[in-house]
Amino acid sequence: MPTVTDALCQRRSIRCFKPDPVDRQILKEIISLARWSPSWGNTQPWRFWVFQGASLEKIKDLASQRVLKGEPFQPEIPMPAAWPEALKKRYGETGRLVLSSLGIEREDKKGRGDFYVEMSRLFGAPCLIVGTLPREVAVEYAMLDMGIIIQSICLAAYAYGLGSCIMAASVGYPDIIRQVGNVDVNTLIVMGIALGYAEDAPINRFPRPRIPVEEMVTWVD
């Protein structure tokens, strides 16, 4: 079993999955571990929807059709309209690394389009876990709680030999999630995690730069 240090340093976003299904008992054990995540006042506001098999294929098919039509994402959690320059640069560099690992050049519109379709199909992942919150408590504290437990799910999945990718795109068309999962309108669809066994592919191996501690921390003595 990997250590916490192993999981923190070696877990990465997987963008090419094997089609092998993930046993439901393993998923239950992963989520059971993650439920020990801290939350504000121990409120544990999160609820999860796990899609596999036919339901997940329906989500993938409907989402990819919309991508092919050029329909923009409309997630229920709005994406930032602009980033500070340093963050924008990091975001752009990651995009470059992802596409270059696939041999896709910036001017290759078809290649980029094919990648977005593949992204809408969750890179072949056989499982999608969607995190939700009650609308009446979907404030900053509950969002922090959701981020914590999503990280816990990904780290626990790593311990079980599974790859994961936290994907805003997976809930980019929330009405599809509602339709397939019969999700109540009073439930806010927050984020999805693609889950499965990782393929040995270049897109799963490119370097992941991190800023140094000195750039992150202000020491106050």
Tab-separated table of C-alpha atoms in Angstrom:
chain	number	residue	atom	x	y	z
A	1	MET	CA	0.000	0.000	0.000
A	2	PRO	CA	1.501	3.403	-0.949
A	3	THR	CA	2.257	5.930	1.759
A	4	VAL	CA	0.564	9.325	2.030
A	5	THR	CA	3.762	10.847	0.624
A	6	ASP	CA	3.603	8.484	-2.356
A	7	ALA	CA	-0.008	9.376	-3.060
A	8	LEU	CA	0.540	13.125	-2.766
A	9	CYS	CA	3.599	13.168	-5.018
A	10	GLN	CA	2.771	10.463	-7.552
A	11	ARG	CA	-0.969	10.813	-8.054
A	12	ARG	CA	-1.627	12.776	-11.253
A	13	SER	CA	-4.474	13.604	-13.625
A	14	ILE	CA	-5.010	10.656	-15.962
A	15	ARG	CA	-6.156	11.401	-19.503
A	16	CYS	CA	-6.072	7.939	-21.029
A	17	PHE	CA	-7.892	5.083	-19.277
A	18	LYS	CA	-8.176	1.381	-19.874
A	19	PRO	CA	-11.740	0.187	-20.558
A	20	ASP	CA	-11.568	-2.293	-17.670
A	21	PRO	CA	-14.516	-1.747	-15.289
A	22	VAL	CA	-13.944	-0.854	-11.649
A	23	ASP	CA	-15.524	-3.211	-9.143
A	24	ARG	CA	-18.302	-1.558	-7.128
A	25	GLN	CA	-16.887	-2.887	-3.861
A	26	ILE	CA	-13.604	-1.082	-4.560
A	27	LEU	CA	-15.512	2.141	-5.250
A	28	LYS	CA	-17.427	1.717	-1.987
A	29	GLU	CA	-14.174	1.258	-0.080
A	30	ILE	CA	-12.652	4.359	-1.709
A	31	ILE	CA	-15.659	6.509	-0.856
A	32	SER	CA	-15.804	4.998	2.637
A	33	LEU	CA	-12.207	6.125	3.218
A	34	ALA	CA	-12.866	9.579	1.773
A	35	ARG	CA	-15.863	10.194	4.051
A	36	TRP	CA	-13.387	10.754	6.900
A	37	SER	CA	-12.431	14.029	5.237
A	38	PRO	CA	-12.917	17.102	7.421
A	39	SER	CA	-15.843	19.438	6.801
A	40	TRP	CA	-16.994	22.679	8.395
A	41	GLY	CA	-18.663	21.792	11.701
A	42	ASN	CA	-18.707	18.141	10.561
A	43	THR	CA	-21.681	19.053	8.344
A	44	GLN	CA	-20.594	16.592	5.622
A	45	PRO	CA	-22.673	18.405	2.982
A	46	TRP	CA	-21.516	16.301	0.039
A	47	ARG	CA	-23.488	13.717	-1.905
A	48	PHE	CA	-22.138	11.638	-4.786
A	49	TRP	CA	-23.572	10.051	-7.898
A	50	VAL	CA	-21.581	7.172	-9.391
A	51	PHE	CA	-22.108	6.450	-13.091
A	52	GLN	CA	-20.886	3.268	-14.768
A	53	GLY	CA	-21.932	1.005	-17.601
A	54	ALA	CA	-24.910	2.055	-19.729
A	55	SER	CA	-25.624	5.226	-17.772
A	56	LEU	CA	-22.082	6.495	-18.250
A	57	GLU	CA	-22.084	5.623	-21.949
A	58	LYS	CA	-25.267	7.666	-22.341
A	59	ILE	CA	-23.601	10.655	-20.662
A	60	LYS	CA	-20.551	10.312	-22.908
A	61	ASP	CA	-22.650	10.028	-26.075
A	62	LEU	CA	-24.852	13.026	-25.272
A	63	ALA	CA	-21.915	15.201	-24.188
A	64	SER	CA	-19.773	14.359	-27.224
A	65	GLN	CA	-22.678	15.184	-29.544
A	66	ARG	CA	-22.867	18.657	-28.018
A	67	VAL	CA	-19.125	19.184	-28.302
A	68	LEU	CA	-19.290	18.235	-31.971
A	69	LYS	CA	-22.067	20.802	-32.435
A	70	GLY	CA	-19.881	23.445	-30.802
A	71	GLU	CA	-22.170	23.990	-27.808
A	72	PRO	CA	-20.303	25.776	-25.001
A	73	PHE	CA	-20.100	24.326	-21.512
A	74	GLN	CA	-22.580	25.741	-19.010
A	75	PRO	CA	-21.514	24.300	-15.631
A	76	GLU	CA	-23.514	25.196	-12.550
A	77	ILE	CA	-20.337	26.427	-10.866
A	78	PRO	CA	-19.228	29.370	-13.035
A	79	MET	CA	-15.717	29.333	-14.396
A	80	PRO	CA	-13.499	32.416	-13.915
A	81	ALA	CA	-13.842	35.001	-16.668
A	82	ALA	CA	-10.165	35.953	-16.294
A	83	TRP	CA	-7.048	34.738	-14.484
A	84	PRO	CA	-4.139	36.719	-13.046
A	85	GLU	CA	-1.292	36.639	-15.543
A	86	ALA	CA	0.887	34.163	-13.614
A	87	LEU	CA	-2.001	31.695	-13.264
A	88	LYS	CA	-2.992	32.143	-16.902
A	89	LYS	CA	0.575	31.305	-17.923
A	90	ARG	CA	0.565	28.073	-15.883
A	91	TYR	CA	-2.828	27.104	-17.313
A	92	GLY	CA	-1.605	27.683	-20.843
A	93	GLU	CA	1.593	25.728	-20.258
A	94	THR	CA	-0.363	22.736	-18.987
A	95	GLY	CA	-2.531	22.839	-22.089
A	96	ARG	CA	0.597	22.907	-24.239
A	97	LEU	CA	2.080	19.914	-22.396
A	98	VAL	CA	-1.137	17.916	-22.758
A	99	LEU	CA	-1.457	18.530	-26.492
A	100	SER	CA	2.244	18.118	-27.260
A	101	SER	CA	2.224	14.733	-25.493
A	102	LEU	CA	-0.294	13.717	-28.167
A	103	GLY	CA	1.676	15.270	-31.003
A	104	ILE	CA	-0.991	17.947	-31.558
A	105	GLU	CA	0.339	21.310	-32.727
A	106	ARG	CA	-1.323	24.600	-31.785
A	107	GLU	CA	-2.497	25.202	-35.371
A	108	ASP	CA	-3.941	21.677	-35.690
A	109	LYS	CA	-7.638	22.525	-35.323
A	110	LYS	CA	-8.831	19.020	-36.138
A	111	GLY	CA	-6.458	17.464	-33.626
A	112	ARG	CA	-7.597	19.873	-30.933
A	113	GLY	CA	-11.221	19.229	-31.808
A	114	ASP	CA	-10.710	15.471	-31.576
A	115	PHE	CA	-9.085	15.969	-28.168
A	116	TYR	CA	-12.102	17.924	-26.882
A	117	VAL	CA	-14.403	15.147	-28.041
A	118	GLU	CA	-12.227	12.628	-26.229
A	119	MET	CA	-12.351	14.853	-23.147
A	120	SER	CA	-16.168	14.897	-23.316
A	121	ARG	CA	-15.956	11.108	-23.304
A	122	LEU	CA	-13.842	11.281	-20.140
A	123	PHE	CA	-10.733	9.921	-21.867
A	124	GLY	CA	-12.292	6.462	-21.840
A	125	ALA	CA	-12.786	6.282	-18.062
A	126	PRO	CA	-15.219	3.509	-17.039
A	127	CYS	CA	-16.476	5.411	-14.004
A	128	LEU	CA	-17.624	8.962	-13.241
A	129	ILE	CA	-18.184	10.185	-9.687
A	130	VAL	CA	-20.152	13.441	-9.530
A	131	GLY	CA	-20.043	15.531	-6.359
A	132	THR	CA	-23.124	17.561	-5.436
A	133	LEU	CA	-24.282	19.935	-2.705
A	134	PRO	CA	-27.713	21.045	-1.493
A	135	ARG	CA	-28.343	24.420	-3.161
A	136	GLU	CA	-29.216	26.097	0.141
A	137	VAL	CA	-25.734	25.438	1.580
A	138	ALA	CA	-23.655	25.815	-1.586
A	139	VAL	CA	-21.575	28.672	-0.188
A	140	GLU	CA	-17.801	29.022	0.064
A	141	TYR	CA	-17.416	26.806	3.134
A	142	ALA	CA	-19.304	23.927	1.541
A	143	MET	CA	-17.254	24.363	-1.658
A	144	LEU	CA	-14.079	24.050	0.410
A	145	ASP	CA	-15.484	20.870	1.943
A	146	MET	CA	-16.224	19.500	-1.529
A	147	GLY	CA	-12.666	20.206	-2.664
A	148	ILE	CA	-11.273	18.382	0.365
A	149	ILE	CA	-13.295	15.213	-0.151
A	150	ILE	CA	-12.628	15.169	-3.900
A	151	GLN	CA	-8.896	15.197	-3.137
A	152	SER	CA	-9.451	12.399	-0.620
A	153	ILE	CA	-11.288	10.299	-3.214
A	154	CYS	CA	-8.429	10.751	-5.686
A	155	LEU	CA	-5.771	9.838	-3.118
A	156	ALA	CA	-7.738	6.800	-1.941
A	157	ALA	CA	-8.209	5.736	-5.567
A	158	TYR	CA	-4.451	5.957	-6.068
A	159	ALA	CA	-3.958	3.645	-3.086
A	160	TYR	CA	-6.156	1.102	-4.877
A	161	GLY	CA	-4.137	1.365	-8.086
A	162	LEU	CA	-6.671	3.564	-9.859
A	163	GLY	CA	-6.117	6.729	-11.844
A	164	SER	CA	-8.312	9.801	-11.582
A	165	CYS	CA	-8.945	13.130	-13.256
A	166	ILE	CA	-10.914	15.938	-11.629
A	167	MET	CA	-12.854	17.343	-14.589
A	168	ALA	CA	-14.995	20.456	-14.836
A	169	ALA	CA	-15.745	19.282	-18.389
A	170	SER	CA	-17.439	16.169	-16.994
A	171	VAL	CA	-20.220	18.382	-15.612
A	172	GLY	CA	-20.059	20.989	-18.381
A	173	TYR	CA	-23.553	20.003	-19.491
A	174	PRO	CA	-25.267	19.546	-16.113
A	175	ASP	CA	-28.673	18.911	-17.652
A	176	ILE	CA	-27.276	15.651	-19.052
A	177	ILE	CA	-26.191	14.577	-15.556
A	178	ARG	CA	-29.644	15.505	-14.239
A	179	GLN	CA	-31.395	13.596	-17.001
A	180	VAL	CA	-29.371	10.389	-16.719
A	181	GLY	CA	-29.025	10.420	-12.929
A	182	ASN	CA	-32.464	11.850	-12.146
A	183	VAL	CA	-30.760	14.500	-10.002
A	184	ASP	CA	-33.151	16.755	-8.095
A	185	VAL	CA	-33.251	20.438	-9.119
A	186	ASN	CA	-32.491	21.459	-5.524
A	187	THR	CA	-29.141	19.676	-5.791
A	188	LEU	CA	-26.209	21.643	-7.209
A	189	ILE	CA	-23.899	19.712	-9.529
A	190	VAL	CA	-20.391	20.778	-8.518
A	191	MET	CA	-17.625	18.606	-9.974
A	192	GLY	CA	-16.896	15.231	-11.519
A	193	ILE	CA	-14.047	12.756	-11.139
A	194	ALA	CA	-13.197	10.370	-13.981
A	195	LEU	CA	-11.914	7.141	-12.500
A	196	GLY	CA	-10.348	3.964	-13.852
A	197	TYR	CA	-7.112	2.118	-14.553
A	198	ALA	CA	-4.478	4.194	-16.330
A	199	GLU	CA	-3.046	3.280	-19.707
A	200	ASP	CA	0.715	3.506	-20.146
A	201	ALA	CA	0.485	6.474	-22.514
A	202	PRO	CA	2.600	9.635	-23.038
A	203	ILE	CA	-0.301	11.847	-21.987
A	204	ASN	CA	-0.119	10.190	-18.562
A	205	ARG	CA	3.615	10.788	-18.213
A	206	PHE	CA	4.427	14.393	-19.159
A	207	PRO	CA	6.179	16.492	-16.450
A	208	ARG	CA	3.995	18.391	-13.993
A	209	PRO	CA	5.769	21.592	-12.941
A	210	ARG	CA	5.089	22.977	-9.463
A	211	ILE	CA	6.050	26.372	-8.100
A	212	PRO	CA	8.672	26.365	-5.309
A	213	VAL	CA	7.711	26.711	-1.658
A	214	GLU	CA	9.351	30.156	-1.597
A	215	GLU	CA	6.848	31.367	-4.175
A	216	MET	CA	3.893	30.021	-2.191
A	217	VAL	CA	4.689	30.984	1.368
A	218	THR	CA	5.182	34.177	3.338
A	219	TRP	CA	6.998	33.376	6.573
A	220	VAL	CA	5.999	35.503	9.554
A	221	ASP	CA	8.220	35.174	12.656
